[in-house]
Tab-separated table of C-alpha atoms in Angstrom:
chain	number	residue	atom	x	y	z
A	1	MET	CA	243.460	-32.605	271.438
A	2	LYS	CA	246.541	-30.437	271.591
A	3	TYR	CA	249.950	-32.143	271.710
A	4	LYS	CA	252.299	-29.931	273.711
A	5	PHE	CA	256.023	-30.529	273.599
A	6	LEU	CA	257.707	-28.911	276.604
A	7	SER	CA	260.103	-26.206	275.557
A	8	TYR	CA	263.173	-27.334	277.449
A	9	ILE	CA	262.858	-30.966	276.382
A	10	VAL	CA	262.627	-29.910	272.751
A	11	ALA	CA	265.401	-27.365	273.177
A	12	ALA	CA	267.663	-30.031	274.629
A	13	ALA	CA	266.937	-32.328	271.694
A	14	SER	CA	267.504	-29.470	269.275
A	15	MET	CA	270.870	-28.652	270.794
A	16	ALA	CA	271.957	-32.277	270.589
A	17	LEU	CA	271.012	-32.447	266.896
A	18	ALA	CA	272.435	-29.044	266.079
A	19	GLY	CA	275.999	-29.971	267.154
A	20	CYS	CA	278.555	-27.772	265.444
A	21	ASP	CA	275.819	-25.572	264.024
A	22	LYS	CA	275.468	-23.673	267.296
A	23	GLU	CA	276.422	-20.013	267.231
A	24	ALA	CA	278.437	-18.416	270.018
A	25	THR	CA	276.042	-16.704	272.406
A	26	PHE	CA	277.852	-13.430	272.816
A	27	ASN	CA	279.747	-13.242	269.518
A	28	MET	CA	277.587	-10.506	267.975
A	29	ASN	CA	278.413	-8.421	264.929
A	30	PRO	CA	277.616	-4.702	264.907
A	31	GLY	CA	273.930	-4.082	264.308
A	32	GLU	CA	273.015	-7.666	265.256
A	33	GLY	CA	271.182	-9.218	268.155
A	34	GLN	CA	270.496	-12.828	269.058
A	35	LEU	CA	267.455	-15.023	269.609
A	36	ASN	CA	267.528	-17.610	272.381
A	37	CYS	CA	265.759	-20.479	270.618
A	38	ARG	CA	265.427	-22.417	273.865
A	39	THR	CA	262.503	-20.117	274.604
A	40	LEU	CA	260.876	-20.604	271.198
A	41	THR	CA	258.434	-23.504	271.228
A	42	VAL	CA	256.243	-24.819	268.425
A	43	ASP	CA	252.973	-26.609	269.160
A	44	TYR	CA	250.166	-27.805	266.906
A	45	ILE	CA	246.514	-28.625	267.373
A	46	ASN	CA	245.527	-32.050	266.178
A	47	ASN	CA	242.102	-33.609	266.652
A	48	THR	CA	242.654	-37.324	267.250
A	49	ARG	CA	238.926	-37.981	267.123
A	50	ALA	CA	238.990	-36.903	263.469
A	51	ASN	CA	241.823	-39.409	262.879
A	52	SER	CA	244.139	-36.820	261.354
A	53	SER	CA	247.253	-37.798	259.450
A	54	ALA	CA	250.387	-38.294	261.547
A	55	VAL	CA	252.499	-35.167	261.958
A	56	GLU	CA	256.047	-35.108	263.357
A	57	LEU	CA	256.768	-31.890	265.216
A	58	GLY	CA	260.492	-32.127	264.508
A	59	GLU	CA	259.745	-31.940	260.765
A	60	PHE	CA	258.170	-28.496	261.022
A	61	LYS	CA	260.024	-25.743	259.183
A	62	VAL	CA	260.707	-22.529	261.119
A	63	ASP	CA	261.373	-19.319	259.181
A	64	PHE	CA	262.522	-16.057	260.752
A	65	VAL	CA	260.952	-13.429	258.500
A	66	ASN	CA	261.915	-9.747	258.592
A	67	THR	CA	258.530	-8.024	258.664
A	68	ALA	CA	259.920	-4.803	257.151
A	69	ASN	CA	260.636	-6.436	253.780
A	70	ASN	CA	258.879	-9.816	254.271
A	71	GLU	CA	262.129	-11.626	253.474
A	72	THR	CA	263.234	-14.796	255.260
A	73	ALA	CA	266.459	-14.114	257.151
A	74	ARG	CA	267.066	-17.627	258.515
A	75	SER	CA	265.319	-20.977	258.132
A	76	PHE	CA	265.633	-24.274	260.035
A	77	LYS	CA	263.984	-27.606	260.545
A	78	TYR	CA	262.543	-27.432	264.058
A	79	ALA	CA	264.428	-30.503	265.305
A	80	GLU	CA	267.703	-29.014	264.019
A	81	MET	CA	267.243	-25.421	265.148
A	82	PRO	CA	270.359	-24.158	266.982
A	83	GLU	CA	270.327	-22.884	270.529
A	84	ILE	CA	271.210	-19.333	269.480
A	85	VAL	CA	270.436	-17.552	266.191
A	86	SER	CA	271.993	-14.202	265.231
A	87	LEU	CA	269.824	-11.745	263.304
A	88	PRO	CA	270.138	-8.103	262.206
A	89	GLN	CA	268.265	-5.649	264.390
A	90	GLY	CA	264.591	-5.354	263.444
A	91	SER	CA	261.071	-6.737	263.758
A	92	TYR	CA	260.579	-10.420	262.930
A	93	ARG	CA	257.946	-13.099	262.562
A	94	ALA	CA	258.713	-16.681	263.564
A	95	GLU	CA	256.659	-18.691	261.084
A	96	ALA	CA	256.338	-22.453	261.548
A	97	SER	CA	254.816	-24.720	258.911
A	98	PHE	CA	254.371	-28.371	258.052
A	99	GLY	CA	253.601	-29.595	254.543
A	100	ASP	CA	253.591	-27.993	251.101
A	101	ASN	CA	249.923	-26.948	250.916
A	102	PRO	CA	249.116	-28.975	247.755
A	103	ILE	CA	246.153	-28.124	245.537
A	104	ALA	CA	244.756	-31.631	246.161
A	105	GLU	CA	246.590	-34.638	247.576
A	106	TRP	CA	246.046	-37.654	249.796
A	107	GLU	CA	247.269	-37.508	253.413
A	108	ALA	CA	248.903	-34.078	253.052
A	109	PRO	CA	247.959	-31.824	255.981
A	110	TYR	CA	249.311	-28.287	255.977
A	111	TYR	CA	249.886	-26.627	259.358
A	112	LEU	CA	250.815	-22.981	259.813
A	113	GLY	CA	251.369	-20.596	262.711
A	114	ASN	CA	253.448	-17.553	263.633
A	115	THR	CA	254.456	-15.182	266.390
A	116	ASP	CA	256.207	-11.782	266.367
A	117	PHE	CA	259.381	-10.740	268.187
A	118	GLU	CA	261.992	-7.983	268.201
A	119	ILE	CA	265.760	-8.175	267.805
A	120	ASN	CA	267.794	-5.347	269.335
A	121	ALA	CA	271.460	-4.804	268.539
A	122	GLY	CA	273.783	-6.227	271.170
A	123	GLN	CA	270.971	-7.942	273.093
A	124	ILE	CA	269.580	-11.472	273.460
A	125	THR	CA	265.827	-11.923	272.935
A	126	ASP	CA	264.463	-14.693	275.147
A	127	ASP	CA	260.776	-13.851	275.604
A	128	VAL	CA	259.209	-15.097	272.363
A	129	ASP	CA	255.613	-16.315	272.567
A	130	PRO	CA	254.973	-19.947	271.545
A	131	VAL	CA	254.096	-20.608	267.902
A	132	GLU	CA	250.773	-22.454	267.812
A	133	CYS	CA	250.135	-24.038	264.417
A	134	VAL	CA	246.714	-24.994	263.129
A	135	LEU	CA	245.510	-26.944	260.132
A	136	SER	CA	245.433	-24.437	257.268
A	137	ASN	CA	244.090	-26.479	254.380
A	138	ILE	CA	240.831	-28.442	254.014
A	139	ARG	CA	240.528	-32.102	254.983
A	140	VAL	CA	237.882	-34.267	253.321
A	141	ARG	CA	236.936	-37.896	253.916
A	142	VAL	CA	234.234	-39.695	251.962
A	143	LYS	CA	232.414	-42.914	252.801
A	144	ILE	CA	230.094	-44.784	250.463
A	145	ASN	CA	227.799	-47.182	252.311
A	146	ASP	CA	224.788	-49.296	251.372
A	147	LEU	CA	224.105	-50.541	254.925
A	148	ASN	CA	225.015	-54.096	253.851
A	149	LEU	CA	222.138	-54.135	251.381
A	150	GLY	CA	224.390	-55.267	248.533
A	151	LEU	CA	223.073	-52.546	246.238
A	152	LEU	CA	226.315	-50.714	245.429
A	153	GLY	CA	228.469	-51.742	242.480
A	154	ASP	CA	232.266	-51.777	242.581
A	155	ASP	CA	232.284	-48.740	240.278
A	156	ALA	CA	230.683	-46.463	242.879
A	157	LYS	CA	232.753	-43.322	243.395
A	158	VAL	CA	232.514	-39.712	244.509
A	159	VAL	CA	234.487	-36.930	242.812
A	160	VAL	CA	235.190	-34.003	245.147
A	161	HIS	CA	236.114	-30.515	243.955
A	162	ALA	CA	237.387	-27.673	246.137
A	163	GLY	CA	238.025	-24.328	244.508
A	164	LYS	CA	238.752	-24.153	240.794
A	165	GLU	CA	241.508	-26.781	240.568
A	166	GLY	CA	241.327	-29.161	243.528
A	167	GLU	CA	239.963	-32.580	242.579
A	168	LEU	CA	240.178	-36.065	244.123
A	169	THR	CA	238.209	-39.236	243.369
A	170	TYR	CA	237.008	-41.323	246.318
A	171	ASP	CA	235.907	-44.945	246.004
A	172	HIS	CA	235.835	-48.114	248.122
A	173	SER	CA	239.651	-48.181	248.303
A	174	THR	CA	239.898	-44.722	249.910
A	175	ILE	CA	237.441	-45.263	252.750
A	176	ASN	CA	240.131	-44.610	255.380
A	177	GLN	CA	242.085	-41.966	253.471
A	178	ALA	CA	241.905	-38.237	253.966
A	179	GLY	CA	242.171	-35.922	251.000
A	180	TYR	CA	243.592	-32.468	251.582
A	181	PHE	CA	242.709	-29.442	249.441
A	182	ARG	CA	244.315	-26.017	249.320
A	183	PHE	CA	242.089	-23.293	250.702
A	184	ILE	CA	241.711	-20.530	248.108
A	185	GLU	CA	240.569	-17.089	249.225
A	186	ASN	CA	237.185	-16.074	247.783
A	187	SER	CA	236.442	-19.666	246.796
A	188	HIS	CA	234.290	-21.193	249.495
A	189	THR	CA	232.490	-24.135	247.919
A	190	LEU	CA	232.985	-27.873	248.159
A	191	THR	CA	231.215	-30.097	245.639
A	192	ALA	CA	230.814	-33.857	245.647
A	193	GLU	CA	229.377	-35.893	242.789
A	194	PHE	CA	228.280	-39.495	243.214
A	195	SER	CA	228.258	-41.924	240.297
A	196	GLY	CA	228.127	-45.687	239.936
A	197	THR	CA	225.828	-48.673	239.787
A	198	VAL	CA	223.049	-48.832	242.380
A	199	ASP	CA	220.699	-51.809	242.339
A	200	GLY	CA	221.801	-52.632	238.802
A	201	LYS	CA	221.222	-49.124	237.465
A	202	TYR	CA	223.964	-46.601	236.684
A	203	VAL	CA	223.478	-43.336	238.557
A	204	ASN	CA	225.281	-40.111	237.672
A	205	ALA	CA	223.886	-37.726	240.232
A	206	THR	CA	223.659	-33.962	240.127
A	207	PRO	CA	226.685	-32.575	242.012
A	208	LEU	CA	226.058	-31.663	245.630
A	209	ILE	CA	227.469	-28.543	247.224
A	210	PHE	CA	228.460	-27.281	250.640
A	211	ASP	CA	229.217	-23.576	250.781
A	212	ASN	CA	231.067	-21.425	253.317
A	213	VAL	CA	234.004	-23.843	253.330
A	214	GLU	CA	236.824	-22.702	255.632
A	215	SER	CA	240.473	-23.601	256.078
A	216	GLY	CA	241.242	-25.682	259.136
A	217	LYS	CA	238.029	-27.659	258.999
A	218	ALA	CA	237.504	-31.359	258.405
A	219	TYR	CA	234.568	-32.381	256.209
A	220	ASP	CA	233.378	-35.969	256.500
A	221	ILE	CA	230.938	-36.751	253.695
A	222	ASN	CA	228.784	-39.858	253.901
A	223	PHE	CA	226.856	-41.153	250.880
A	224	THR	CA	224.346	-43.785	251.937
A	225	VAL	CA	222.045	-45.978	249.857
A	226	ASN	CA	218.684	-46.307	251.548
A	227	ARG	CA	215.558	-48.352	251.164
A	228	PRO	CA	212.269	-46.673	252.081
A	229	ASP	CA	212.181	-48.318	255.523
A	230	ASN	CA	215.603	-46.817	256.335
A	231	MET	CA	215.032	-43.202	255.388
A	232	GLU	CA	212.630	-40.950	253.594
A	233	PRO	CA	213.344	-40.767	249.848
A	234	GLY	CA	216.134	-38.333	249.049
A	235	GLU	CA	217.470	-36.561	246.033
A	236	ILE	CA	218.646	-39.466	243.861
A	237	VAL	CA	215.830	-41.753	242.764
A	238	VAL	CA	217.150	-45.064	241.458
A	239	GLY	CA	213.911	-46.873	240.785
A	240	GLY	CA	210.586	-48.104	242.112
A	241	GLU	CA	207.126	-46.722	242.546
A	242	PRO	CA	206.740	-43.234	244.040
A	243	GLY	CA	207.246	-43.520	247.778
A	244	ASN	CA	209.053	-46.824	247.318
A	245	GLU	CA	212.328	-45.627	245.776
A	246	ILE	CA	215.878	-46.653	246.529
A	247	THR	CA	217.738	-43.407	247.189
A	248	VAL	CA	221.266	-42.140	247.727
A	249	ASN	CA	221.480	-39.527	250.456
A	250	ALA	CA	224.450	-37.420	251.493
A	251	THR	CA	225.257	-35.826	254.832
A	252	ILE	CA	228.334	-33.955	255.962
A	253	ALA	CA	229.932	-33.648	259.401
A	254	ILE	CA	232.208	-30.671	260.022
A	255	VAL	CA	234.872	-30.452	262.712
A	256	ASP	CA	236.890	-27.292	263.385
A	257	GLN	CA	240.495	-28.515	263.506
A	258	THR	CA	241.785	-25.128	264.694
A	259	LYS	CA	240.212	-25.545	268.124
A	260	GLU	CA	241.222	-27.908	270.872
A	261	ILE	CA	238.700	-30.733	271.250
A	262	ASP	CA	238.650	-33.186	274.099
A	263	PRO	CA	238.023	-36.679	272.659
A	264	ASP	CA	235.994	-37.502	275.760
A	265	GLU	CA	233.528	-34.694	275.061
A	266	PRO	CA	230.162	-35.504	273.467
A	267	GLU	CA	229.800	-34.877	269.757
A	268	ASP	CA	227.693	-31.744	270.293
A	269	ASN	CA	230.396	-29.532	268.806
A	270	ILE	CA	230.301	-31.352	265.480
A	271	LEU	CA	227.976	-29.739	262.954
A	272	VAL	CA	226.041	-32.136	260.776
A	273	ASP	CA	224.419	-30.616	257.735
A	274	ASP	CA	222.616	-31.939	254.700
A	275	MET	CA	224.495	-31.240	251.521
A	276	ARG	CA	222.483	-29.048	249.206
A	277	PRO	CA	222.161	-29.502	245.434
A	278	VAL	CA	224.595	-27.474	243.405
A	279	ASN	CA	222.993	-24.502	241.650
A	280	GLY	CA	221.640	-25.907	238.444
A	281	SER	CA	219.874	-28.959	239.883
A	282	ASP	CA	216.185	-29.607	239.327
A	283	ASP	CA	215.377	-27.722	242.539
A	284	PRO	CA	218.315	-25.403	243.182
A	285	GLY	CA	218.683	-23.906	246.608
A	286	LYS	CA	216.480	-26.391	248.467
A	287	ASP	CA	217.305	-28.999	251.043
A	288	PRO	CA	217.131	-32.310	249.105
A	289	ASN	CA	216.429	-34.523	252.094
A	290	GLY	CA	212.699	-34.345	252.658
A	291	ASP	CA	209.730	-32.142	251.935
A	292	ASP	CA	210.866	-29.290	254.181
A	293	PRO	CA	212.646	-26.741	251.949
A	294	GLY	CA	215.281	-26.285	254.660
A	295	THR	CA	218.050	-23.729	254.299
A	296	GLU	CA	218.095	-21.643	251.161
A	297	VAL	CA	221.354	-21.385	249.241
A	298	LYS	CA	222.279	-17.718	249.494
A	299	GLY	CA	223.016	-15.678	246.423
A	300	PRO	CA	222.205	-16.071	242.722
A	301	LYS	CA	221.484	-19.407	241.050
A	302	VAL	CA	223.113	-20.602	237.834
A	303	ILE	CA	220.811	-23.049	236.048
A	304	PRO	CA	221.600	-25.010	232.843
A	305	THR	CA	218.808	-24.875	230.259
A	306	ALA	CA	220.310	-27.000	227.455
A	307	PRO	CA	219.312	-30.708	227.565
A	308	GLY	CA	221.906	-32.835	229.354
A	309	LEU	CA	224.029	-29.873	230.461
A	310	LYS	CA	225.134	-30.029	234.112
A	311	LEU	CA	227.355	-27.550	235.862
A	312	GLY	CA	230.629	-28.900	237.217
A	313	GLU	CA	230.416	-31.907	234.883
A	314	ALA	CA	232.034	-32.428	231.465
A	315	TYR	CA	229.521	-31.724	228.687
A	316	THR	CA	230.731	-33.443	225.529
A	317	LEU	CA	230.151	-31.493	222.337
A	318	ILE	CA	229.371	-34.414	220.021
A	319	ASP	CA	228.601	-32.083	217.139
A	320	PRO	CA	229.691	-28.533	217.992
A	321	GLU	CA	227.700	-27.213	215.048
A	322	THR	CA	224.409	-28.362	216.560
A	323	THR	CA	225.066	-28.948	220.288
A	324	PRO	CA	223.164	-26.291	222.276
A	325	VAL	CA	224.859	-24.552	225.202
A	326	SER	CA	222.608	-22.340	227.270
A	327	PHE	CA	221.994	-21.393	230.890
A	328	LYS	CA	220.236	-18.776	232.956
A	329	VAL	CA	221.010	-16.868	236.149
A	330	THR	CA	218.343	-15.909	238.665
A	331	SER	CA	218.615	-13.518	241.600
A	332	GLU	CA	216.003	-12.409	244.091
A	333	THR	CA	217.711	-9.048	244.665
A	334	GLY	CA	219.234	-8.340	241.245
A	335	ILE	CA	222.639	-9.288	239.825
A	336	GLY	CA	225.438	-7.066	241.090
A	337	GLU	CA	228.518	-8.814	239.671
A	338	PHE	CA	228.997	-11.286	236.835
A	339	LYS	CA	232.497	-12.459	235.907
A	340	ILE	CA	233.828	-15.392	233.891
A	341	VAL	CA	237.335	-16.882	233.943
A	342	ILE	CA	238.254	-19.134	231.001
A	343	GLU	CA	240.559	-22.077	231.747
A	344	SER	CA	241.691	-23.922	228.623
A	345	ASN	CA	244.995	-25.228	227.284
A	346	SER	CA	244.053	-24.489	223.685
A	347	LEU	CA	242.105	-21.250	224.174
A	348	THR	CA	245.329	-19.294	224.532
A	349	PRO	CA	245.398	-15.508	225.065
A	350	GLU	CA	246.275	-15.174	221.381
A	351	GLU	CA	243.275	-17.288	220.300
A	352	LEU	CA	240.943	-15.333	222.555
A	353	GLN	CA	242.321	-12.022	221.389
A	354	GLY	CA	241.623	-13.125	217.832
A	355	VAL	CA	237.879	-13.213	218.576
A	356	GLY	CA	237.945	-10.071	220.722
A	357	LEU	CA	237.964	-11.800	224.118
A	358	SER	CA	240.296	-12.391	227.056
A	359	ALA	CA	240.574	-15.071	229.749
A	360	ASN	CA	238.982	-12.750	232.331
A	361	LEU	CA	235.572	-11.365	231.433
A	362	ASP	CA	233.363	-8.894	233.283
A	363	LEU	CA	229.880	-8.937	231.776
A	364	ILE	CA	228.659	-5.877	233.672
A	365	ASN	CA	231.738	-3.796	232.869
A	366	PRO	CA	232.985	-5.400	229.634
A	367	GLY	CA	234.916	-2.408	228.278
A	368	ASP	CA	236.275	-2.968	224.768
A	369	LEU	CA	235.105	-6.602	224.813
A	370	GLU	CA	231.394	-5.737	224.782
A	371	GLY	CA	230.855	-6.121	221.027
A	372	ALA	CA	232.577	-9.509	220.841
A	373	LEU	CA	230.681	-10.786	223.902
A	374	ASN	CA	227.314	-9.712	222.467
A	375	GLY	CA	228.153	-11.364	219.160
A	376	LEU	CA	228.818	-14.677	220.895
A	377	GLY	CA	225.572	-14.708	222.873
A	378	PHE	CA	226.657	-13.052	226.129
A	379	LYS	CA	224.528	-10.219	227.486
A	380	THR	CA	226.431	-7.313	229.018
A	381	GLY	CA	226.045	-4.039	230.892
A	382	ASN	CA	222.515	-3.055	231.903
A	383	ASP	CA	221.135	-6.224	230.336
A	384	VAL	CA	222.832	-8.014	233.264
A	385	ALA	CA	223.253	-5.496	236.093
A	386	GLY	CA	220.273	-5.439	238.422
A	387	GLN	CA	218.416	-8.148	236.495
A	388	LYS	CA	216.565	-10.831	238.445
A	389	GLU	CA	216.731	-13.310	235.590
A	390	CYS	CA	219.154	-13.371	232.704
A	391	SER	CA	219.322	-16.047	229.968
A	392	PHE	CA	222.401	-16.896	227.900
A	393	ASP	CA	222.562	-18.958	224.713
A	394	ILE	CA	226.209	-19.240	223.674
A	395	SER	CA	225.757	-22.055	221.163
A	396	GLN	CA	227.377	-19.902	218.459
A	397	PHE	CA	230.545	-19.771	220.576
A	398	VAL	CA	230.881	-23.562	220.434
A	399	PRO	CA	231.998	-24.197	216.812
A	400	MET	CA	235.237	-22.276	217.317
A	401	LEU	CA	236.182	-24.806	220.000
A	402	GLN	CA	236.086	-27.622	217.453
A	403	VAL	CA	238.641	-25.808	215.296
A	404	LEU	CA	241.085	-25.997	218.211
A	405	GLY	CA	240.822	-29.804	218.354
A	406	ALA	CA	240.137	-32.134	221.274
A	407	GLY	CA	240.310	-30.560	224.694
A	408	ASP	CA	238.555	-29.344	227.827
A	409	HIS	CA	237.368	-25.774	228.231
A	410	LYS	CA	236.164	-24.574	231.633
A	411	PHE	CA	234.262	-21.345	232.152
A	412	ILE	CA	234.333	-20.414	235.858
A	413	ILE	CA	231.243	-18.287	236.458
A	414	THR	CA	231.110	-16.015	239.525
A	415	VAL	CA	227.841	-14.177	240.149
A	416	SER	CA	227.023	-11.980	243.152
A	417	ASP	CA	224.034	-10.143	244.490
A	418	ALA	CA	223.006	-8.601	247.820
A	419	ASP	CA	222.517	-12.067	249.341
A	420	GLY	CA	225.877	-13.615	248.460
A	421	THR	CA	228.152	-15.045	245.777
A	422	THR	CA	227.788	-18.192	243.671
A	423	GLU	CA	230.549	-19.922	241.736
A	424	ALA	CA	229.732	-22.480	239.029
A	425	THR	CA	231.757	-24.208	236.306
A	426	LEU	CA	230.562	-24.668	232.735
A	427	TRP	CA	232.797	-27.480	231.423
A	428	LEU	CA	232.725	-28.053	227.662
A	429	LYS	CA	234.568	-31.061	226.213
A	430	VAL	CA	235.567	-31.518	222.563
A	431	THR	CA	236.562	-35.006	221.427
A	432	ASP	CA	238.373	-36.163	218.304
């Protein structure tokens, strides 16, 4: 529901807190005008049914940004904003925010909103529209439940990734905690990987993915252990005869936090969707929960072909001289874009330059890097563009990683075709 704080009540509180910080109403310098902050109200939308983290309106930061140069002219805490603010003549944006928009952090909502207004020299502006702030990062809760069957071990956990850097680990101790992830433009996937002991057997499941992730939405992920009489067998088979398996199924409920929701309304406006296997699973692109294929994952598919290699999961190079690293990309319409970003502390720009590479690679338009890429097992140009299947064996690239010593090396793969874009992470780990 929306919590509205009446403008004159807040303005009165603001004036009391502002004290000596008030500015004289009519004491204007040449070329300046004034904003009557009693008419500027800040509201935020908060869905209590989703049990959002507590937010204090008075803690919101309000910036007055000159839209001509995008520079902040004045800045205040909302509870301490003076009654009158003097500003040079011009066009402005009142921008209110709460939180620091972390990459990934517990109980750290980020709210943002703005409204435009004009300041005219020698005049007082008192007709500013309210600033309505909405959740502008991604909220994720995870529950792990075995329906009181006693099948889950204490080590059960789910690692959630959002974008290239956001990562939080959920376990039994975080059942009531919300994790918040920064929304990154052009990165619209959320992955969740279950691992732990189930019925005495350790399960390290293929990561699950939900695409089309948006800022301002709350994603409630529920991993449930099921016996056959509770649900049809799902994607993670723990043991038993065919048709009699213990399974771990995942569902996700999505609530749009940027829209006002009446807690008394039925739950019809909450989308519940099965999480699909991440590209690279045994059956990529299919709905894992049942025999019905369900919704296809749009866009190309990135599929590991080396034994034990899983995308989004650390792949330890026990012997870099002999450990195979290979994968393939399939596309129903033909590959249109294929880019790789290398994230590594030890693969510095200087190290990459030494082997004719850079941290940002374009396999279709490789430029001067084409020869080095081909020599390391990467296809380029027309061998990639328009292809419906393309295989890569980069095992010969691996030994150079051992020379750099222990470390993690992530290769963020982005592939697009006419149907959409897929992002996958090849994570190679070198140990001492």
